[in-house]
Amino acid sequence: MPGRYSALPAVIHFVSAALGAALGSRMLTSSELLQLLCLIRMIRITTIHQSRVPGTQISILERQIFDFLGYQWAPILTNFVHIIAVILGLFGTVQFRPRYVTGYAVWLVIWVTWNVFIICFYLEVGDLSKDTDLIMTFNISMHRSWWMENGPGCRVTPVTPPPSWAPEDHRYISISGCLLEYQYVEVSQSALQVILALAGFIYACYVVKLISEEEDSFDFIGGFDSYGYQGPQKTSHLQLQPMYM
């Protein structure tokens, strides 16, 4: 099973074999060529995943920061789980463990569902209201999205005196002049996550397919068993003769 081994010993093995073949004027055997092709393909899988993950991580970390600033506890917890899922997906790809990649794909379905709900929440689809405290802050506080006060062009003006129903530890403000309302900023962030998740789901299915093909190929050529070092075997020239009593 290639998922239980690192690619580095395989690279060393094939480089040594290639050098030995060049210096010794020996062609690589068909088994070594097959193993080399499988190894190149596995390295390609890892390289593709490592090139894709930074964009996903940067986008979710940016969202996590602004959710922390706005005390949006439900998105904070969900973002944290998503970061863990992305890390496990990377681990599964590097170590060639399809179960981790499959789990990452399953989580992406949940992640898309959550972001679609966020879009509906801020657009107030149906009976949803963006002013509900229970969903985003678990009714712990009256905070809203960080973008509500800090959006592009927004001007915040304190209202004095505050109304009698306003909590003492909260300020009562008036917001005007926003070039883009905060709910549309949140919707755009969720829409971006949906697009990335759909691309990630397709990619995860592709990686699982490639890993399964590699497992079949390595089973056909004997896996990594040939990478283990075998010392020179001593052959005895002494021939045993039958003894007749």
PDB file of C-alpha atoms in Angstrom:
ATOM      1  CA  MET A   1       0.000   0.000   0.000  1.00  0.00           C
ATOM      2  CA  PRO A   2       1.653   3.276  -1.053  1.00  0.00           C
ATOM      3  CA  GLY A   3      -0.258   5.227   1.593  1.00  0.00           C
ATOM      4  CA  ARG A   4       1.903   3.812   4.357  1.00  0.00           C
ATOM      5  CA  TYR A   5       5.225   4.986   2.910  1.00  0.00           C
ATOM      6  CA  SER A   6       6.908   8.278   2.205  1.00  0.00           C
ATOM      7  CA  ALA A   7       7.911   9.223  -1.320  1.00  0.00           C
ATOM      8  CA  LEU A   8      11.413  10.332  -0.291  1.00  0.00           C
ATOM      9  CA  PRO A   9      12.949   6.807   0.029  1.00  0.00           C
ATOM     10  CA  ALA A  10      11.491   5.977  -3.369  1.00  0.00           C
ATOM     11  CA  VAL A  11      13.122   9.046  -4.903  1.00  0.00           C
ATOM     12  CA  ILE A  12      16.470   8.088  -3.405  1.00  0.00           C
ATOM     13  CA  HIS A  13      16.064   4.532  -4.631  1.00  0.00           C
ATOM     14  CA  PHE A  14      15.336   5.504  -8.220  1.00  0.00           C
ATOM     15  CA  VAL A  15      18.056   8.125  -8.387  1.00  0.00           C
ATOM     16  CA  SER A  16      20.534   5.528  -7.165  1.00  0.00           C
ATOM     17  CA  ALA A  17      19.221   2.985  -9.639  1.00  0.00           C
ATOM     18  CA  ALA A  18      19.442   5.461 -12.508  1.00  0.00           C
ATOM     19  CA  LEU A  19      23.001   6.443 -11.615  1.00  0.00           C
ATOM     20  CA  GLY A  20      23.962   2.816 -11.252  1.00  0.00           C
ATOM     21  CA  ALA A  21      22.448   2.032 -14.624  1.00  0.00           C
ATOM     22  CA  ALA A  22      24.277   4.931 -16.264  1.00  0.00           C
ATOM     23  CA  LEU A  23      27.639   4.109 -14.713  1.00  0.00           C
ATOM     24  CA  GLY A  24      27.286   0.404 -15.235  1.00  0.00           C
ATOM     25  CA  SER A  25      25.932   0.703 -18.782  1.00  0.00           C
ATOM     26  CA  ARG A  26      22.781  -1.137 -17.694  1.00  0.00           C
ATOM     27  CA  MET A  27      19.262  -0.301 -18.801  1.00  0.00           C
ATOM     28  CA  LEU A  28      16.534   0.053 -16.196  1.00  0.00           C
ATOM     29  CA  THR A  29      14.321  -2.982 -15.933  1.00  0.00           C
ATOM     30  CA  SER A  30      10.634  -2.832 -16.843  1.00  0.00           C
ATOM     31  CA  SER A  31       9.690  -3.153 -13.164  1.00  0.00           C
ATOM     32  CA  GLU A  32      11.859  -0.157 -12.248  1.00  0.00           C
ATOM     33  CA  LEU A  33      10.361   1.865 -15.089  1.00  0.00           C
ATOM     34  CA  LEU A  34       6.827   1.075 -13.938  1.00  0.00           C
ATOM     35  CA  GLN A  35       7.677   2.044 -10.377  1.00  0.00           C
ATOM     36  CA  LEU A  36       9.287   5.271 -11.574  1.00  0.00           C
ATOM     37  CA  LEU A  37       6.181   6.231 -13.553  1.00  0.00           C
ATOM     38  CA  CYS A  38       3.945   5.528 -10.553  1.00  0.00           C
ATOM     39  CA  LEU A  39       6.228   7.570  -8.307  1.00  0.00           C
ATOM     40  CA  ILE A  40       6.170  10.556 -10.682  1.00  0.00           C
ATOM     41  CA  ARG A  41       2.394  10.409 -10.757  1.00  0.00           C
ATOM     42  CA  MET A  42       2.151  10.337  -6.958  1.00  0.00           C
ATOM     43  CA  ILE A  43       4.486  13.319  -6.666  1.00  0.00           C
ATOM     44  CA  ARG A  44       2.274  15.150  -9.174  1.00  0.00           C
ATOM     45  CA  ILE A  45      -0.790  14.518  -6.979  1.00  0.00           C
ATOM     46  CA  THR A  46       0.991  15.964  -3.943  1.00  0.00           C
ATOM     47  CA  THR A  47       2.296  18.966  -5.875  1.00  0.00           C
ATOM     48  CA  ILE A  48      -1.148  19.852  -7.237  1.00  0.00           C
ATOM     49  CA  HIS A  49      -2.699  19.723  -3.764  1.00  0.00           C
ATOM     50  CA  GLN A  50       0.064  21.787  -2.174  1.00  0.00           C
ATOM     51  CA  SER A  51      -0.325  24.442  -4.869  1.00  0.00           C
ATOM     52  CA  ARG A  52      -4.085  24.652  -4.299  1.00  0.00           C
ATOM     53  CA  VAL A  53      -4.301  24.695  -0.495  1.00  0.00           C
ATOM     54  CA  PRO A  54      -2.678  28.143   0.201  1.00  0.00           C
ATOM     55  CA  GLY A  55      -5.495  30.007  -1.608  1.00  0.00           C
ATOM     56  CA  THR A  56      -8.145  28.112   0.333  1.00  0.00           C
ATOM     57  CA  GLN A  57      -6.394  28.634   3.659  1.00  0.00           C
ATOM     58  CA  ILE A  58      -5.824  32.341   3.060  1.00  0.00           C
ATOM     59  CA  SER A  59      -9.481  32.956   2.208  1.00  0.00           C
ATOM     60  CA  ILE A  60     -10.797  31.091   5.253  1.00  0.00           C
ATOM     61  CA  LEU A  61      -8.231  32.680   7.606  1.00  0.00           C
ATOM     62  CA  GLU A  62      -9.268  36.132   6.352  1.00  0.00           C
ATOM     63  CA  ARG A  63     -12.885  35.270   7.060  1.00  0.00           C
ATOM     64  CA  GLN A  64     -12.029  33.868  10.487  1.00  0.00           C
ATOM     65  CA  ILE A  65     -10.265  37.080  11.481  1.00  0.00           C
ATOM     66  CA  PHE A  66     -13.222  39.301  10.601  1.00  0.00           C
ATOM     67  CA  ASP A  67     -15.674  36.919  12.283  1.00  0.00           C
ATOM     68  CA  PHE A  68     -13.568  37.156  15.454  1.00  0.00           C
ATOM     69  CA  LEU A  69     -13.642  40.944  15.265  1.00  0.00           C
ATOM     70  CA  GLY A  70     -17.430  40.828  14.967  1.00  0.00           C
ATOM     71  CA  TYR A  71     -17.908  38.198  17.715  1.00  0.00           C
ATOM     72  CA  GLN A  72     -19.766  35.923  15.306  1.00  0.00           C
ATOM     73  CA  TRP A  73     -19.426  32.711  17.315  1.00  0.00           C
ATOM     74  CA  ALA A  74     -21.271  30.311  15.031  1.00  0.00           C
ATOM     75  CA  PRO A  75     -19.147  31.216  11.973  1.00  0.00           C
ATOM     76  CA  ILE A  76     -16.014  31.128  14.123  1.00  0.00           C
ATOM     77  CA  LEU A  77     -16.634  27.521  15.169  1.00  0.00           C
ATOM     78  CA  THR A  78     -17.568  26.465  11.649  1.00  0.00           C
ATOM     79  CA  ASN A  79     -14.499  28.139  10.161  1.00  0.00           C
ATOM     80  CA  PHE A  80     -12.301  26.367  12.693  1.00  0.00           C
ATOM     81  CA  VAL A  81     -13.711  22.966  11.715  1.00  0.00           C
ATOM     82  CA  HIS A  82     -13.166  23.838   8.061  1.00  0.00           C
ATOM     83  CA  ILE A  83      -9.508  24.686   8.677  1.00  0.00           C
ATOM     84  CA  ILE A  84      -9.027  21.313  10.390  1.00  0.00           C
ATOM     85  CA  ALA A  85     -10.728  19.558   7.450  1.00  0.00           C
ATOM     86  CA  VAL A  86      -8.429  21.282   4.952  1.00  0.00           C
ATOM     87  CA  ILE A  87      -5.362  20.222   6.961  1.00  0.00           C
ATOM     88  CA  LEU A  88      -6.599  16.620   7.093  1.00  0.00           C
ATOM     89  CA  GLY A  89      -7.262  16.719   3.361  1.00  0.00           C
ATOM     90  CA  LEU A  90      -3.688  17.874   2.760  1.00  0.00           C
ATOM     91  CA  PHE A  91      -2.364  15.160   5.075  1.00  0.00           C
ATOM     92  CA  GLY A  92      -4.401  12.511   3.283  1.00  0.00           C
ATOM     93  CA  THR A  93      -3.057  13.619  -0.087  1.00  0.00           C
ATOM     94  CA  VAL A  94       0.583  13.780   0.996  1.00  0.00           C
ATOM     95  CA  GLN A  95       0.405  10.411   2.766  1.00  0.00           C
ATOM     96  CA  PHE A  96      -1.831   8.858   0.061  1.00  0.00           C
ATOM     97  CA  ARG A  97      -4.653   8.022   2.465  1.00  0.00           C
ATOM     98  CA  PRO A  98      -7.924   8.158   0.513  1.00  0.00           C
ATOM     99  CA  ARG A  99     -10.066   8.008   3.674  1.00  0.00           C
ATOM    100  CA  TYR A 100      -8.851  11.437   4.779  1.00  0.00           C
ATOM    101  CA  VAL A 101      -9.468  12.888   1.325  1.00  0.00           C
ATOM    102  CA  THR A 102     -12.930  11.304   1.246  1.00  0.00           C
ATOM    103  CA  GLY A 103     -13.698  12.800   4.662  1.00  0.00           C
ATOM    104  CA  TYR A 104     -12.566  16.178   3.337  1.00  0.00           C
ATOM    105  CA  ALA A 105     -14.957  15.816   0.396  1.00  0.00           C
ATOM    106  CA  VAL A 106     -17.849  14.926   2.728  1.00  0.00           C
ATOM    107  CA  TRP A 107     -17.116  17.969   4.875  1.00  0.00           C
ATOM    108  CA  LEU A 108     -17.149  20.184   1.773  1.00  0.00           C
ATOM    109  CA  VAL A 109     -20.778  19.193   1.201  1.00  0.00           C
ATOM    110  CA  ILE A 110     -21.599  20.384   4.730  1.00  0.00           C
ATOM    111  CA  TRP A 111     -19.499  23.510   4.183  1.00  0.00           C
ATOM    112  CA  VAL A 112     -21.403  24.411   1.019  1.00  0.00           C
ATOM    113  CA  THR A 113     -24.708  23.907   2.848  1.00  0.00           C
ATOM    114  CA  TRP A 114     -23.582  26.222   5.651  1.00  0.00           C
ATOM    115  CA  ASN A 115     -22.475  28.964   3.278  1.00  0.00           C
ATOM    116  CA  VAL A 116     -25.705  28.748   1.297  1.00  0.00           C
ATOM    117  CA  PHE A 117     -27.544  29.193   4.598  1.00  0.00           C
ATOM    118  CA  ILE A 118     -25.390  32.262   5.391  1.00  0.00           C
ATOM    119  CA  ILE A 119     -26.290  33.742   2.014  1.00  0.00           C
ATOM    120  CA  CYS A 120     -29.994  33.147   2.658  1.00  0.00           C
ATOM    121  CA  PHE A 121     -29.645  34.533   6.201  1.00  0.00           C
ATOM    122  CA  TYR A 122     -28.138  37.868   5.166  1.00  0.00           C
ATOM    123  CA  LEU A 123     -30.484  38.212   2.196  1.00  0.00           C
ATOM    124  CA  GLU A 124     -33.393  37.460   4.566  1.00  0.00           C
ATOM    125  CA  VAL A 125     -34.825  34.686   2.436  1.00  0.00           C
ATOM    126  CA  GLY A 126     -38.140  33.424   3.763  1.00  0.00           C
ATOM    127  CA  ASP A 127     -38.565  33.968   7.499  1.00  0.00           C
ATOM    128  CA  LEU A 128     -34.842  34.517   8.121  1.00  0.00           C
ATOM    129  CA  SER A 129     -33.735  37.864   9.529  1.00  0.00           C
ATOM    130  CA  LYS A 130     -30.173  39.173   9.667  1.00  0.00           C
ATOM    131  CA  ASP A 131     -30.996  40.931  12.952  1.00  0.00           C
ATOM    132  CA  THR A 132     -31.534  37.641  14.801  1.00  0.00           C
ATOM    133  CA  ASP A 133     -28.974  37.225  17.589  1.00  0.00           C
ATOM    134  CA  LEU A 134     -29.556  33.524  18.212  1.00  0.00           C
ATOM    135  CA  ILE A 135     -28.025  32.202  14.990  1.00  0.00           C
ATOM    136  CA  MET A 136     -24.708  34.042  14.693  1.00  0.00           C
ATOM    137  CA  THR A 137     -23.877  34.897  18.298  1.00  0.00           C
ATOM    138  CA  PHE A 138     -25.840  32.152  20.110  1.00  0.00           C
ATOM    139  CA  ASN A 139     -27.786  35.015  21.749  1.00  0.00           C
ATOM    140  CA  ILE A 140     -24.712  35.806  23.867  1.00  0.00           C
ATOM    141  CA  SER A 141     -24.345  39.364  22.595  1.00  0.00           C
ATOM    142  CA  MET A 142     -25.943  41.923  20.276  1.00  0.00           C
ATOM    143  CA  HIS A 143     -22.902  42.203  18.012  1.00  0.00           C
ATOM    144  CA  ARG A 144     -23.304  42.261  14.253  1.00  0.00           C
ATOM    145  CA  SER A 145     -20.882  41.671  11.423  1.00  0.00           C
ATOM    146  CA  TRP A 146     -17.617  43.622  11.650  1.00  0.00           C
ATOM    147  CA  TRP A 147     -18.351  44.970   8.183  1.00  0.00           C
ATOM    148  CA  MET A 148     -21.459  46.735   9.471  1.00  0.00           C
ATOM    149  CA  GLU A 149     -19.368  49.549  10.971  1.00  0.00           C
ATOM    150  CA  ASN A 150     -16.166  49.133   8.991  1.00  0.00           C
ATOM    151  CA  GLY A 151     -17.432  48.615   5.471  1.00  0.00           C
ATOM    152  CA  PRO A 152     -16.117  50.713   2.576  1.00  0.00           C
ATOM    153  CA  GLY A 153     -17.213  54.324   2.969  1.00  0.00           C
ATOM    154  CA  CYS A 154     -19.206  53.746   6.179  1.00  0.00           C
ATOM    155  CA  ARG A 155     -19.462  56.679   8.594  1.00  0.00           C
ATOM    156  CA  VAL A 156     -20.306  55.848  12.205  1.00  0.00           C
ATOM    157  CA  THR A 157     -21.998  58.524  14.291  1.00  0.00           C
ATOM    158  CA  PRO A 158     -22.722  57.967  18.016  1.00  0.00           C
ATOM    159  CA  VAL A 159     -26.297  58.738  18.996  1.00  0.00           C
ATOM    160  CA  THR A 160     -26.677  60.680  22.242  1.00  0.00           C
ATOM    161  CA  PRO A 161     -28.487  60.238  24.397  1.00  0.00           C
ATOM    162  CA  PRO A 162     -29.031  56.530  23.688  1.00  0.00           C
ATOM    163  CA  PRO A 163     -32.555  55.174  23.881  1.00  0.00           C
ATOM    164  CA  SER A 164     -33.728  53.813  27.208  1.00  0.00           C
ATOM    165  CA  TRP A 165     -33.899  50.219  25.936  1.00  0.00           C
ATOM    166  CA  ALA A 166     -30.218  50.186  24.835  1.00  0.00           C
ATOM    167  CA  PRO A 167     -27.917  48.107  27.133  1.00  0.00           C
ATOM    168  CA  GLU A 168     -25.501  50.151  29.228  1.00  0.00           C
ATOM    169  CA  ASP A 169     -22.438  48.262  27.960  1.00  0.00           C
ATOM    170  CA  HIS A 170     -23.357  48.889  24.308  1.00  0.00           C
ATOM    171  CA  ARG A 171     -23.160  52.105  22.341  1.00  0.00           C
ATOM    172  CA  TYR A 172     -25.982  53.257  20.116  1.00  0.00           C
ATOM    173  CA  ILE A 173     -24.750  54.438  16.715  1.00  0.00           C
ATOM    174  CA  SER A 174     -25.970  55.581  13.341  1.00  0.00           C
ATOM    175  CA  ILE A 175     -24.268  54.246  10.185  1.00  0.00           C
ATOM    176  CA  SER A 176     -24.462  56.034   6.831  1.00  0.00           C
ATOM    177  CA  GLY A 177     -22.616  56.481   3.548  1.00  0.00           C
ATOM    178  CA  CYS A 178     -21.662  52.818   3.023  1.00  0.00           C
ATOM    179  CA  LEU A 179     -20.652  52.050  -0.553  1.00  0.00           C
ATOM    180  CA  LEU A 180     -21.530  48.405   0.035  1.00  0.00           C
ATOM    181  CA  GLU A 181     -23.851  47.226   2.777  1.00  0.00           C
ATOM    182  CA  TYR A 182     -22.373  44.708   5.206  1.00  0.00           C
ATOM    183  CA  GLN A 183     -24.810  41.947   4.302  1.00  0.00           C
ATOM    184  CA  TYR A 184     -23.560  41.987   0.709  1.00  0.00           C
ATOM    185  CA  VAL A 185     -19.956  41.714   1.905  1.00  0.00           C
ATOM    186  CA  GLU A 186     -20.915  38.641   3.920  1.00  0.00           C
ATOM    187  CA  VAL A 187     -22.823  37.212   0.955  1.00  0.00           C
ATOM    188  CA  SER A 188     -19.826  37.716  -1.349  1.00  0.00           C
ATOM    189  CA  GLN A 189     -17.525  35.958   1.137  1.00  0.00           C
ATOM    190  CA  SER A 190     -19.893  32.999   1.400  1.00  0.00           C
ATOM    191  CA  ALA A 191     -20.279  32.848  -2.368  1.00  0.00           C
ATOM    192  CA  LEU A 192     -16.490  32.701  -2.730  1.00  0.00           C
ATOM    193  CA  GLN A 193     -16.357  29.827  -0.243  1.00  0.00           C
ATOM    194  CA  VAL A 194     -19.054  27.961  -2.186  1.00  0.00           C
ATOM    195  CA  ILE A 195     -17.045  28.288  -5.407  1.00  0.00           C
ATOM    196  CA  LEU A 196     -13.826  27.129  -3.717  1.00  0.00           C
ATOM    197  CA  ALA A 197     -15.653  24.248  -2.045  1.00  0.00           C
ATOM    198  CA  LEU A 198     -17.148  23.029  -5.317  1.00  0.00           C
ATOM    199  CA  ALA A 199     -13.719  23.125  -6.947  1.00  0.00           C
ATOM    200  CA  GLY A 200     -12.253  21.356  -3.920  1.00  0.00           C
ATOM    201  CA  PHE A 201     -14.901  18.636  -4.040  1.00  0.00           C
ATOM    202  CA  ILE A 202     -14.164  17.894  -7.687  1.00  0.00           C
ATOM    203  CA  TYR A 203     -10.453  17.912  -6.909  1.00  0.00           C
ATOM    204  CA  ALA A 204     -10.883  15.571  -3.911  1.00  0.00           C
ATOM    205  CA  CYS A 205     -12.803  13.065  -6.043  1.00  0.00           C
ATOM    206  CA  TYR A 206     -10.037  13.267  -8.652  1.00  0.00           C
ATOM    207  CA  VAL A 207      -7.335  12.634  -6.039  1.00  0.00           C
ATOM    208  CA  VAL A 208      -9.196   9.641  -4.584  1.00  0.00           C
ATOM    209  CA  LYS A 209      -9.488   8.206  -8.099  1.00  0.00           C
ATOM    210  CA  LEU A 210      -5.773   8.702  -8.769  1.00  0.00           C
ATOM    211  CA  ILE A 211      -4.756   7.175  -5.442  1.00  0.00           C
ATOM    212  CA  SER A 212      -6.972   4.153  -6.110  1.00  0.00           C
ATOM    213  CA  GLU A 213      -5.347   3.734  -9.518  1.00  0.00           C
ATOM    214  CA  GLU A 214      -1.897   4.008  -7.951  1.00  0.00           C
ATOM    215  CA  GLU A 215      -2.775   1.364  -5.385  1.00  0.00           C
ATOM    216  CA  ASP A 216      -3.832  -0.982  -8.177  1.00  0.00           C
ATOM    217  CA  SER A 217      -0.611  -0.240 -10.075  1.00  0.00           C
ATOM    218  CA  PHE A 218       1.571  -0.849  -7.037  1.00  0.00           C
ATOM    219  CA  ASP A 219      -0.278  -4.063  -6.247  1.00  0.00           C
ATOM    220  CA  PHE A 220       0.467  -5.175  -9.808  1.00  0.00           C
ATOM    221  CA  ILE A 221       4.206  -4.473  -9.615  1.00  0.00           C
ATOM    222  CA  GLY A 222       4.689  -5.557  -6.009  1.00  0.00           C
ATOM    223  CA  GLY A 223       4.331  -2.240  -4.175  1.00  0.00           C
ATOM    224  CA  PHE A 224       7.321  -0.733  -2.419  1.00  0.00           C
ATOM    225  CA  ASP A 225       8.711  -4.097  -1.377  1.00  0.00           C
ATOM    226  CA  SER A 226      11.553  -3.703  -3.845  1.00  0.00           C
ATOM    227  CA  TYR A 227      12.690  -0.502  -2.056  1.00  0.00           C
ATOM    228  CA  GLY A 228      13.909  -2.386   0.971  1.00  0.00           C
ATOM    229  CA  TYR A 229      17.612  -2.944   1.089  1.00  0.00           C
ATOM    230  CA  GLN A 230      18.714  -6.508   0.668  1.00  0.00           C
ATOM    231  CA  GLY A 231      22.272  -7.374   1.520  1.00  0.00           C
ATOM    232  CA  PRO A 232      24.398  -9.631  -0.645  1.00  0.00           C
ATOM    233  CA  GLN A 233      23.427 -13.225  -0.236  1.00  0.00           C
ATOM    234  CA  LYS A 234      26.153 -15.756   0.209  1.00  0.00           C
ATOM    235  CA  THR A 235      25.820 -18.852  -1.915  1.00  0.00           C
ATOM    236  CA  SER A 236      27.441 -22.032  -0.866  1.00  0.00           C
ATOM    237  CA  HIS A 237      29.250 -24.141  -3.446  1.00  0.00           C
ATOM    238  CA  LEU A 238      29.144 -27.158  -1.180  1.00  0.00           C
ATOM    239  CA  GLN A 239      26.836 -29.733  -2.663  1.00  0.00           C
ATOM    240  CA  LEU A 240      25.124 -32.086  -0.306  1.00  0.00           C
ATOM    241  CA  GLN A 241      25.333 -35.701  -1.301  1.00  0.00           C
ATOM    242  CA  PRO A 242      22.830 -38.279  -0.151  1.00  0.00           C
ATOM    243  CA  MET A 243      24.172 -40.666   2.473  1.00  0.00           C
ATOM    244  CA  TYR A 244      23.149 -44.269   2.323  1.00  0.00           C
ATOM    245  CA  MET A 245      23.175 -46.212   5.578  1.00  0.00           C
TER     246      MET A 245
END
